[in-house]
Short mmCIF file of C-alpha atoms in Angstrom, two decimals:
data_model
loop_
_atom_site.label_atom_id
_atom_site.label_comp_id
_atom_site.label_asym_id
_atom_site.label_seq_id
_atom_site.Cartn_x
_atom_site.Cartn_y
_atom_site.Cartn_z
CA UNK S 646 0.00 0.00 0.00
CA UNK S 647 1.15 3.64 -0.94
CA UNK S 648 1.79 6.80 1.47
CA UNK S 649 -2.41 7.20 0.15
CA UNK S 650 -4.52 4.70 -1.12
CA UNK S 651 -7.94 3.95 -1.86
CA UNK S 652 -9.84 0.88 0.58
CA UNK S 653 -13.02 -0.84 -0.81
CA UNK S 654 -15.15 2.26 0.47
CA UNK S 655 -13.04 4.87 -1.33
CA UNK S 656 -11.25 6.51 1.59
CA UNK S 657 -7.62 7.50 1.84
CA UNK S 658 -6.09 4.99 3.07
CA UNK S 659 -2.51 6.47 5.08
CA UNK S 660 -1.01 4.49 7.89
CA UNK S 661 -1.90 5.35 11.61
CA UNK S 662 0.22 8.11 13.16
CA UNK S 663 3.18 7.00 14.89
CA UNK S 664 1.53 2.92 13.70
CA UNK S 665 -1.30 4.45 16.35
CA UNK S 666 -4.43 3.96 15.34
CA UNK S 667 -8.12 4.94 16.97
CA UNK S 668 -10.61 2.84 18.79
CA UNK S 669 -14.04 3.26 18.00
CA UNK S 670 -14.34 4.83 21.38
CA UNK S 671 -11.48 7.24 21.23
CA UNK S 672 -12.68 8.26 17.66
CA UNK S 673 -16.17 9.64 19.10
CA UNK S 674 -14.40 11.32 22.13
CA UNK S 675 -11.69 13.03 19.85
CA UNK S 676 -15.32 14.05 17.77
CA UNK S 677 -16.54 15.31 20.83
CA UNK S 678 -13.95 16.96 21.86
CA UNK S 679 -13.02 19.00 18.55
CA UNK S 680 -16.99 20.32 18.84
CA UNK S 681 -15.89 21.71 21.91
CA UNK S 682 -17.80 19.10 24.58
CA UNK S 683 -17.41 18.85 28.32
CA UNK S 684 -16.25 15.59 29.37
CA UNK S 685 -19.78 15.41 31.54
CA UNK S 686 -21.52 16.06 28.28
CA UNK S 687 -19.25 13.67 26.61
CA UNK S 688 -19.69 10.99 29.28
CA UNK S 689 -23.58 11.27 29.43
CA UNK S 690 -23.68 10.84 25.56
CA UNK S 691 -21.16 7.99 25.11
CA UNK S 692 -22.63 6.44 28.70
CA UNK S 693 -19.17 6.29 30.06
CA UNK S 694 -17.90 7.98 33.22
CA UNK S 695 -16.15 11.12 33.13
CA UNK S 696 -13.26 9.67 34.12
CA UNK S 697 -13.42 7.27 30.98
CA UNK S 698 -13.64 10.33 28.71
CA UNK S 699 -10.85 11.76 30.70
CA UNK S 700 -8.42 8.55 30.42
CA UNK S 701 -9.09 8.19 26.77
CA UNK S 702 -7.99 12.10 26.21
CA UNK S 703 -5.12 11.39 28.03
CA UNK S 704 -4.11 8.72 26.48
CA UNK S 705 -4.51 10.52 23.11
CA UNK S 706 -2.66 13.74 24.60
CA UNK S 707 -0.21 11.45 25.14
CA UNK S 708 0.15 9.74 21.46
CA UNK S 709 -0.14 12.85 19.80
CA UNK S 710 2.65 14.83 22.38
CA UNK S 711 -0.61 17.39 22.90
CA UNK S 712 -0.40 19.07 26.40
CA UNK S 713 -4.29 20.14 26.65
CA UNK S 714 -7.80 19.43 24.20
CA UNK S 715 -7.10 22.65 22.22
CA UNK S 716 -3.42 21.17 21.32
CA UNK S 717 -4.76 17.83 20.88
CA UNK S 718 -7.62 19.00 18.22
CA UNK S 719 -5.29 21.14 16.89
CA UNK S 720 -2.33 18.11 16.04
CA UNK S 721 -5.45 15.76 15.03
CA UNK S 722 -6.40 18.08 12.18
CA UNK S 723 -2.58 18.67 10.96
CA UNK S 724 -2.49 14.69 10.71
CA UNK S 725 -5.04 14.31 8.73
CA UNK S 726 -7.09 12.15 11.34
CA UNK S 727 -9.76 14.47 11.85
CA UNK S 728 -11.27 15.82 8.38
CA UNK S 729 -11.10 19.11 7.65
CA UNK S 730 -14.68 19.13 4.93
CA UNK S 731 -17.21 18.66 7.58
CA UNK S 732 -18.71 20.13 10.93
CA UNK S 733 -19.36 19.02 13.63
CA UNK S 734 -16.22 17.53 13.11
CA UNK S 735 -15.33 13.99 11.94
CA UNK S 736 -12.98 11.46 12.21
CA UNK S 737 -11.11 10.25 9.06
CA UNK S 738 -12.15 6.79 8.29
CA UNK S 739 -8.43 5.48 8.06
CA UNK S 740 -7.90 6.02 11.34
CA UNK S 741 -10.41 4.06 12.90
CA UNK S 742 -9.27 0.26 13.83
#
């Protein structure tokens, strides 16, 4: 597979940053997140505690060397793993494992 391919559903296919790629899970809270929800919003949505929501953006923080949400958006958008066509925002669907 190239630096961007095509998969049966016609998305670009690029591998996962850092060979990091997103659970279903951590692709709705990273949604979530870049539309600028609470973790208590995010939590009563996803029916997860708030420290769930606050683990999983952690843990993303982490992958993505982001030291807060706004950094974290921010470095998900420059890789390509949220889309940049659409609001509220979306993930891309390479990403997603």
């Amino acid at each position: 597979m190239g630096a961007m391919d095509n998969d049966q559903n016609g998305c670009e296919v690029s591998p996962p940053v850092g060979g990091w790629g997103l659970s279903s899970v951590q692709a709705r809270i990273l949604e979530g997140v870049a539309a600028g929800f609470s973790s208590g919003r995010l939590s009563r949505e996803l029916h997860l505690s708030s420290k769930t929501i606050d683990y999983h953006v952690r843990v993303m923080s982490d992958k993505l060397q982001a030291p807060n949400r706004v950094s974290l958006v921010s470095r998900a958008f420059v890789l390509q793993i949220l889309r940049t066509d659409s609001w509220p925002p979306r993930i891309a669907c390479e990403t997603v494992d």
